[in-house]
PDB file of C-alpha atoms in Angstrom:
ATOM      1  CA  ARG A   1      28.255  16.002  -9.529  1.00 70.00           C
ATOM      2  CA  LYS A   2      24.426  14.184  -9.436  1.00 80.00           C
ATOM      3  CA  GLU A   3      21.686  16.682  -9.824  1.00 88.00           C
ATOM      4  CA  VAL A   4      19.689  16.477  -6.725  1.00 93.00           C
ATOM      5  CA  GLU A   5      21.547  16.080  -3.388  1.00 94.00           C
ATOM      6  CA  GLN A   6      20.508  15.181   0.401  1.00 94.00           C
ATOM      7  CA  ASP A   7      22.033  13.836   3.232  1.00 94.00           C
ATOM      8  CA  PRO A   8      20.890  10.060   3.232  1.00 92.00           C
ATOM      9  CA  GLY A   9      20.719  10.346   7.275  1.00 93.00           C
ATOM     10  CA  PRO A  10      19.543   9.297   9.515  1.00 95.00           C
ATOM     11  CA  PHE A  11      18.574  12.381  11.470  1.00 97.00           C
ATOM     12  CA  ASN A  12      17.255  10.532  14.842  1.00 97.00           C
ATOM     13  CA  VAL A  13      15.085  12.913  16.638  1.00 97.00           C
ATOM     14  CA  PRO A  14      13.279  13.249  19.836  1.00 98.00           C
ATOM     15  CA  GLU A  15       9.733  13.211  19.882  1.00 98.00           C
ATOM     16  CA  GLY A  16       8.488  16.987  19.850  1.00 98.00           C
ATOM     17  CA  ALA A  17      12.230  18.232  18.780  1.00 98.00           C
ATOM     18  CA  THR A  18      13.034  19.884  15.753  1.00 98.00           C
ATOM     19  CA  VAL A  19      14.395  18.969  12.461  1.00 98.00           C
ATOM     20  CA  ALA A  20      15.716  20.406   9.292  1.00 98.00           C
ATOM     21  CA  PHE A  21      17.648  19.529   6.248  1.00 97.00           C
ATOM     22  CA  ASN A  22      18.737  20.595   3.201  1.00 97.00           C
ATOM     23  CA  CYS A  23      18.914  19.555  -0.465  1.00 96.00           C
ATOM     24  CA  THR A  24      20.810  21.059  -3.672  1.00 97.00           C
ATOM     25  CA  TYR A  25      20.443  21.547  -6.877  1.00 95.00           C
ATOM     26  CA  SER A  26      22.638  21.809 -10.014  1.00 93.00           C
ATOM     27  CA  ASN A  27      20.502  23.194 -12.861  1.00 90.00           C
ATOM     28  CA  SER A  28      20.098  26.677 -11.794  1.00 90.00           C
ATOM     29  CA  ALA A  29      17.530  26.857 -14.731  1.00 88.00           C
ATOM     30  CA  SER A  30      15.215  24.018 -12.196  1.00 89.00           C
ATOM     31  CA  GLN A  31      11.352  25.521 -12.274  1.00 86.00           C
ATOM     32  CA  SER A  32       9.315  23.980  -9.721  1.00 90.00           C
ATOM     33  CA  PHE A  33      10.506  22.611  -6.707  1.00 93.00           C
ATOM     34  CA  PHE A  34       8.996  19.473  -4.300  1.00 95.00           C
ATOM     35  CA  TRP A  35       9.223  17.744  -0.810  1.00 97.00           C
ATOM     36  CA  TYR A  36       7.947  14.347  -1.145  1.00 96.00           C
ATOM     37  CA  ARG A  37       7.418  11.708   1.897  1.00 97.00           C
ATOM     38  CA  GLN A  38       8.218   7.977   0.910  1.00 96.00           C
ATOM     39  CA  ASP A  39       7.503   5.471   3.740  1.00 95.00           C
ATOM     40  CA  CYS A  40       9.666   1.754   3.697  1.00 90.00           C
ATOM     41  CA  ARG A  41       8.865   0.113   0.532  1.00 81.00           C
ATOM     42  CA  LYS A  42       5.931   2.360  -0.247  1.00 92.00           C
ATOM     43  CA  GLU A  43       5.588   5.020  -2.904  1.00 95.00           C
ATOM     44  CA  PRO A  44       6.603   8.077  -2.708  1.00 95.00           C
ATOM     45  CA  LYS A  45       3.701  10.932  -1.677  1.00 95.00           C
ATOM     46  CA  LEU A  46       3.562  14.647  -2.197  1.00 94.00           C
ATOM     47  CA  LEU A  47       3.989  16.585   0.942  1.00 96.00           C
ATOM     48  CA  MET A  48       4.323  20.129  -0.154  1.00 95.00           C
ATOM     49  CA  SER A  49       5.404  22.050  -2.743  1.00 93.00           C
ATOM     50  CA  VAL A  50       8.391  24.647  -2.403  1.00 94.00           C
ATOM     51  CA  TYR A  51       7.873  28.324  -3.267  1.00 90.00           C
ATOM     52  CA  SER A  52      10.169  31.098  -3.809  1.00 89.00           C
ATOM     53  CA  SER A  53       8.862  32.823  -0.656  1.00 90.00           C
ATOM     54  CA  GLY A  54       8.687  29.960   1.263  1.00 91.00           C
ATOM     55  CA  ASN A  55       5.455  28.247   2.497  1.00 94.00           C
ATOM     56  CA  GLU A  56       4.422  26.475   5.727  1.00 95.00           C
ATOM     57  CA  ASP A  57       1.784  23.574   5.891  1.00 95.00           C
ATOM     58  CA  GLY A  58       1.740  23.094  10.016  1.00 96.00           C
ATOM     59  CA  ARG A  59       4.879  21.668  11.174  1.00 97.00           C
ATOM     60  CA  PHE A  60       6.351  21.846   7.630  1.00 98.00           C
ATOM     61  CA  THR A  61       8.205  24.913   6.636  1.00 98.00           C
ATOM     62  CA  ALA A  62       9.687  24.553   3.256  1.00 97.00           C
ATOM     63  CA  GLN A  63      12.472  27.348   1.936  1.00 97.00           C
ATOM     64  CA  LEU A  64      13.924  28.049  -1.401  1.00 96.00           C
ATOM     65  CA  ASN A  65      17.373  29.523  -1.728  1.00 95.00           C
ATOM     66  CA  ARG A  66      17.621  30.085  -5.586  1.00 94.00           C
ATOM     67  CA  ALA A  67      20.977  31.821  -4.801  1.00 94.00           C
ATOM     68  CA  SER A  68      22.837  29.071  -3.189  1.00 95.00           C
ATOM     69  CA  GLN A  69      20.690  26.498  -5.154  1.00 95.00           C
ATOM     70  CA  TYR A  70      19.072  24.414  -2.119  1.00 96.00           C
ATOM     71  CA  ILE A  71      16.005  23.862  -0.348  1.00 97.00           C
ATOM     72  CA  SER A  72      15.356  23.355   3.058  1.00 97.00           C
ATOM     73  CA  LEU A  73      12.759  21.031   4.851  1.00 98.00           C
ATOM     74  CA  LEU A  74      12.187  21.859   8.594  1.00 98.00           C
ATOM     75  CA  ILE A  75       9.749  19.934  10.909  1.00 98.00           C
ATOM     76  CA  ARG A  76       8.617  21.377  13.822  1.00 98.00           C
ATOM     77  CA  ASP A  77       7.160  19.286  17.408  1.00 98.00           C
ATOM     78  CA  SER A  78       7.946  15.867  15.249  1.00 98.00           C
ATOM     79  CA  LYS A  79       5.986  13.236  15.900  1.00 98.00           C
ATOM     80  CA  LEU A  80       6.575   9.472  15.918  1.00 98.00           C
ATOM     81  CA  SER A  81       4.634   9.220  12.711  1.00 97.00           C
ATOM     82  CA  ASP A  82       7.037  11.766  11.042  1.00 98.00           C
ATOM     83  CA  SER A  83       9.830   8.635  10.667  1.00 98.00           C
ATOM     84  CA  ALA A  84      10.165   8.085   7.036  1.00 97.00           C
ATOM     85  CA  THR A  85      12.673   9.302   3.501  1.00 96.00           C
ATOM     86  CA  TYR A  86      11.779  12.461   2.734  1.00 97.00           C
ATOM     87  CA  LEU A  87      12.531  13.065  -1.002  1.00 96.00           C
ATOM     88  CA  CYS A  88      13.573  16.474  -2.598  1.00 95.00           C
ATOM     89  CA  VAL A  89      12.361  16.464  -6.161  1.00 94.00           C
ATOM     90  CA  VAL A  90      13.151  19.344  -8.744  1.00 93.00           C
ATOM     91  CA  LYS A  91      11.204  20.001 -11.780  1.00 88.00           C
ATOM     92  CA  GLY A  92      13.482  21.314 -14.747  1.00 78.00           C
ATOM     93  CA  ALA A  93      13.102  24.208 -17.403  1.00 64.00           C
ATOM     94  CA  ALA A  94      12.558  22.041 -20.384  1.00 63.00           C
ATOM     95  CA  GLY A  95      10.650  18.764 -20.427  1.00 62.00           C
ATOM     96  CA  ASN A  96       8.533  17.887 -17.664  1.00 66.00           C
ATOM     97  CA  LYS A  97      10.819  15.704 -15.801  1.00 79.00           C
ATOM     98  CA  LEU A  98      11.394  15.304 -12.324  1.00 86.00           C
ATOM     99  CA  THR A  99      14.760  14.749 -10.544  1.00 89.00           C
ATOM    100  CA  PHE A 100      14.776  13.022  -7.576  1.00 92.00           C
ATOM    101  CA  GLY A 101      17.390  13.570  -4.989  1.00 93.00           C
ATOM    102  CA  GLY A 102      18.137   9.964  -3.132  1.00 92.00           C
ATOM    103  CA  GLY A 103      16.207  10.921   0.036  1.00 94.00           C
ATOM    104  CA  THR A 104      17.008  11.860   3.667  1.00 96.00           C
ATOM    105  CA  ARG A 105      15.753   9.108   6.188  1.00 96.00           C
ATOM    106  CA  VAL A 106      14.200  10.750   9.304  1.00 98.00           C
ATOM    107  CA  LEU A 107      13.868   8.325  12.942  1.00 97.00           C
ATOM    108  CA  VAL A 108      11.603  10.240  15.264  1.00 98.00           C
ATOM    109  CA  LYS A 109      12.301   8.326  18.888  1.00 97.00           C
ATOM    110  CA  PRO A 110      10.342   8.673  21.849  1.00 96.00           C
TER     111      PRO A 110
ATOM    112  CA  ASP B   1      -9.075   1.910  -6.135  1.00 63.00           C
ATOM    113  CA  ALA B   2      -5.818   3.326  -6.468  1.00 72.00           C
ATOM    114  CA  ASP B   3      -5.560   6.044  -8.872  1.00 92.00           C
ATOM    115  CA  VAL B   4      -2.695   4.335 -10.175  1.00 96.00           C
ATOM    116  CA  THR B   5      -2.357   0.728 -10.397  1.00 96.00           C
ATOM    117  CA  GLN B   6       0.541  -1.704 -11.005  1.00 97.00           C
ATOM    118  CA  THR B   7       0.964  -5.190 -11.761  1.00 97.00           C
ATOM    119  CA  PRO B   8       2.608  -6.896 -10.762  1.00 97.00           C
ATOM    120  CA  ARG B   9       2.916  -6.261  -7.018  1.00 96.00           C
ATOM    121  CA  ASN B  10       6.367  -8.800  -6.433  1.00 96.00           C
ATOM    122  CA  ARG B  11       7.837 -10.736  -9.372  1.00 97.00           C
ATOM    123  CA  ILE B  12      10.901 -12.763  -9.376  1.00 97.00           C
ATOM    124  CA  THR B  13      11.802 -14.013 -12.372  1.00 96.00           C
ATOM    125  CA  LYS B  14      14.937 -15.564 -14.048  1.00 97.00           C
ATOM    126  CA  THR B  15      17.940 -14.263 -15.836  1.00 98.00           C
ATOM    127  CA  GLY B  16      17.277 -14.083 -19.477  1.00 97.00           C
ATOM    128  CA  LYS B  17      13.769 -13.719 -19.644  1.00 97.00           C
ATOM    129  CA  ARG B  18      11.303 -11.356 -20.616  1.00 96.00           C
ATOM    130  CA  ILE B  19       9.073  -9.635 -18.574  1.00 97.00           C
ATOM    131  CA  MET B  20       6.723  -6.596 -18.878  1.00 97.00           C
ATOM    132  CA  LEU B  21       5.205  -4.328 -16.024  1.00 98.00           C
ATOM    133  CA  GLU B  22       1.882  -2.839 -16.240  1.00 98.00           C
ATOM    134  CA  CYS B  23       0.275   0.219 -15.095  1.00 98.00           C
ATOM    135  CA  SER B  24      -2.926   2.229 -15.677  1.00 97.00           C
ATOM    136  CA  GLN B  25      -4.065   5.541 -14.374  1.00 96.00           C
ATOM    137  CA  THR B  26      -7.429   6.780 -13.814  1.00 95.00           C
ATOM    138  CA  LYS B  27      -6.421  10.428 -13.340  1.00 92.00           C
ATOM    139  CA  GLY B  28      -7.116  11.191 -17.093  1.00 91.00           C
ATOM    140  CA  HIS B  29      -3.478  12.568 -17.273  1.00 91.00           C
ATOM    141  CA  ASP B  30      -1.189  12.906 -20.455  1.00 90.00           C
ATOM    142  CA  ARG B  31       2.276  12.330 -18.860  1.00 92.00           C
ATOM    143  CA  MET B  32       3.286   8.898 -17.165  1.00 95.00           C
ATOM    144  CA  TYR B  33       6.669   8.381 -16.293  1.00 95.00           C
ATOM    145  CA  TRP B  34       9.017   4.557 -15.225  1.00 97.00           C
ATOM    146  CA  TYR B  35      11.238   4.890 -12.290  1.00 96.00           C
ATOM    147  CA  ARG B  36      13.253   2.228 -10.429  1.00 96.00           C
ATOM    148  CA  GLN B  37      14.395   2.937  -7.308  1.00 95.00           C
ATOM    149  CA  ASP B  38      17.781   1.246  -5.595  1.00 91.00           C
ATOM    150  CA  PRO B  39      19.178   1.574  -1.738  1.00 81.00           C
ATOM    151  CA  GLY B  40      20.601   5.131  -1.279  1.00 72.00           C
ATOM    152  CA  LEU B  41      20.112   6.302  -5.100  1.00 76.00           C
ATOM    153  CA  GLY B  42      16.354   7.565  -5.060  1.00 83.00           C
ATOM    154  CA  LEU B  43      14.080   6.934  -7.976  1.00 91.00           C
ATOM    155  CA  ARG B  44      16.085   6.917 -11.870  1.00 93.00           C
ATOM    156  CA  LEU B  45      13.683   7.847 -14.512  1.00 93.00           C
ATOM    157  CA  ILE B  46      13.287   4.967 -16.867  1.00 96.00           C
ATOM    158  CA  TYR B  47      11.293   6.434 -19.577  1.00 96.00           C
ATOM    159  CA  TYR B  48       8.361   9.119 -19.835  1.00 94.00           C
ATOM    160  CA  SER B  49       5.619   9.637 -22.375  1.00 94.00           C
ATOM    161  CA  PHE B  50       3.538  12.737 -22.845  1.00 91.00           C
ATOM    162  CA  ASP B  51       1.004  11.188 -24.864  1.00 90.00           C
ATOM    163  CA  VAL B  52       0.127   8.424 -26.827  1.00 90.00           C
ATOM    164  CA  LYS B  53       2.624   8.937 -29.817  1.00 86.00           C
ATOM    165  CA  ASP B  54       5.257  10.213 -27.321  1.00 93.00           C
ATOM    166  CA  ILE B  55       7.569   8.291 -26.058  1.00 95.00           C
ATOM    167  CA  ASN B  56      11.808   9.278 -24.101  1.00 94.00           C
ATOM    168  CA  LYS B  57      14.377   7.862 -22.734  1.00 94.00           C
ATOM    169  CA  GLY B  58      15.322   8.957 -19.412  1.00 92.00           C
ATOM    170  CA  GLU B  59      18.545   8.238 -18.015  1.00 89.00           C
ATOM    171  CA  ILE B  60      18.475   4.657 -17.512  1.00 94.00           C
ATOM    172  CA  SER B  61      16.840   3.139 -20.542  1.00 96.00           C
ATOM    173  CA  ASP B  62      19.005   0.652 -21.493  1.00 96.00           C
ATOM    174  CA  GLY B  63      18.071  -2.694 -21.090  1.00 96.00           C
ATOM    175  CA  TYR B  64      13.969  -1.477 -21.197  1.00 97.00           C
ATOM    176  CA  SER B  65      11.654  -0.835 -23.388  1.00 97.00           C
ATOM    177  CA  VAL B  66       8.091   0.532 -22.705  1.00 97.00           C
ATOM    178  CA  SER B  67       5.037   0.812 -24.491  1.00 97.00           C
ATOM    179  CA  ARG B  68       1.912   3.332 -24.032  1.00 96.00           C
ATOM    180  CA  GLN B  69      -0.812   1.733 -25.628  1.00 89.00           C
ATOM    181  CA  ALA B  70      -3.463   3.887 -24.210  1.00 94.00           C
ATOM    182  CA  GLN B  71      -3.753   7.348 -22.462  1.00 94.00           C
ATOM    183  CA  ALA B  72      -3.805   5.534 -19.447  1.00 95.00           C
ATOM    184  CA  LYS B  73      -1.862   2.520 -19.860  1.00 97.00           C
ATOM    185  CA  PHE B  74       1.972   2.499 -19.664  1.00 97.00           C
ATOM    186  CA  SER B  75       3.713  -0.957 -19.982  1.00 98.00           C
ATOM    187  CA  LEU B  76       7.506  -1.712 -19.007  1.00 98.00           C
ATOM    188  CA  SER B  77       9.598  -4.390 -20.199  1.00 98.00           C
ATOM    189  CA  LEU B  78      12.657  -6.074 -19.364  1.00 97.00           C
ATOM    190  CA  GLU B  79      13.804  -7.809 -23.233  1.00 92.00           C
ATOM    191  CA  SER B  80      16.181 -10.165 -21.084  1.00 96.00           C
ATOM    192  CA  ALA B  81      16.103  -9.785 -17.741  1.00 97.00           C
ATOM    193  CA  ILE B  82      19.886  -9.441 -15.551  1.00 97.00           C
ATOM    194  CA  PRO B  83      20.249  -9.689 -12.205  1.00 96.00           C
ATOM    195  CA  ASN B  84      21.029  -5.923 -11.714  1.00 95.00           C
ATOM    196  CA  GLN B  85      17.643  -4.811 -12.960  1.00 97.00           C
ATOM    197  CA  THR B  86      16.948  -5.992  -8.990  1.00 97.00           C
ATOM    198  CA  ALA B  87      14.900  -2.977  -7.805  1.00 96.00           C
ATOM    199  CA  LEU B  88      11.590  -1.811  -6.775  1.00 96.00           C
ATOM    200  CA  TYR B  89      10.154   0.006  -9.651  1.00 98.00           C
ATOM    201  CA  PHE B  90       7.245   2.794 -10.244  1.00 97.00           C
ATOM    202  CA  CYS B  91       4.865   4.069 -12.491  1.00 97.00           C
ATOM    203  CA  ALA B  92       3.742   7.456 -11.627  1.00 95.00           C
ATOM    204  CA  THR B  93       1.139  10.342 -13.585  1.00 94.00           C
ATOM    205  CA  ARG B  94       1.304  14.203 -13.608  1.00 90.00           C
ATOM    206  CA  GLY B  95      -0.861  16.520 -15.287  1.00 85.00           C
ATOM    207  CA  VAL B  96       0.490  19.184 -17.680  1.00 80.00           C
ATOM    208  CA  GLU B  97       1.146  22.516 -14.656  1.00 77.00           C
ATOM    209  CA  ALA B  98       4.037  23.090 -13.542  1.00 67.00           C
ATOM    210  CA  ASN B  99       3.153  22.473  -9.899  1.00 70.00           C
ATOM    211  CA  THR B 100       0.817  19.447 -10.426  1.00 80.00           C
ATOM    212  CA  GLU B 101       1.641  16.844  -8.310  1.00 85.00           C
ATOM    213  CA  ALA B 102       2.899  13.376  -9.373  1.00 90.00           C
ATOM    214  CA  PHE B 103       0.789  10.143  -8.454  1.00 93.00           C
ATOM    215  CA  PHE B 104       2.526   7.317  -7.897  1.00 95.00           C
ATOM    216  CA  GLY B 105       1.751   3.250  -8.155  1.00 96.00           C
ATOM    217  CA  GLN B 106       2.061   1.344  -5.244  1.00 96.00           C
ATOM    218  CA  GLY B 107       5.728  -0.158  -6.798  1.00 96.00           C
ATOM    219  CA  THR B 108       6.811  -3.319  -8.245  1.00 97.00           C
ATOM    220  CA  ARG B 109       9.261  -5.136  -6.626  1.00 96.00           C
ATOM    221  CA  LEU B 110      11.342  -7.305  -9.515  1.00 97.00           C
ATOM    222  CA  THR B 111      14.177  -9.979  -8.896  1.00 97.00           C
ATOM    223  CA  VAL B 112      16.128 -11.331 -10.682  1.00 97.00           C
ATOM    224  CA  VAL B 113      17.629 -14.488  -9.757  1.00 96.00           C
TER     225      VAL B 113
END
């Protein structure tokens, strides 16, 4: 089983709609969680950290469920510019390694 | 200028050749990483370094070596390139706090023929 798993998609989303997707992680001792965004053939960039109580940044909402070991990302009022691959990233308890999921591709269409 | 700079950006090399990918950063971070990305597999960690004298293997270090020449520089070498090392390679740097962001270079697209 992979340490961090994501549905690869693609999620085809009408412009203005809401889309949500999850990421599961296997190590219950994982400490920190992030969502990164990656545009085609570009470097990943931090979208948002994920906090225990959940957090929101504009149209983006991230949630953490430690009991079921998953994090989620919800995008409201999707824009064409939201089309990208969203990478789930988990930091373990030991050391400072970041483990990446395979990414979820989102395509927002007019 | 980018905070994390990778050179070269693109490279085609022949099987058996030695190649070095270079990374430099201006963030002042101690932690530096090399990842490779293959379609559908996300980013996989090759090597990482927490300090100039510290080198650690990641999950896929076989066939690779690294050198941390200075705090700001971390290079990745393929001693004898093989076609399945064709991939997109990213260097990253990160601060010490738990929730700090990782900053990535723009990537090096390596093709081994």
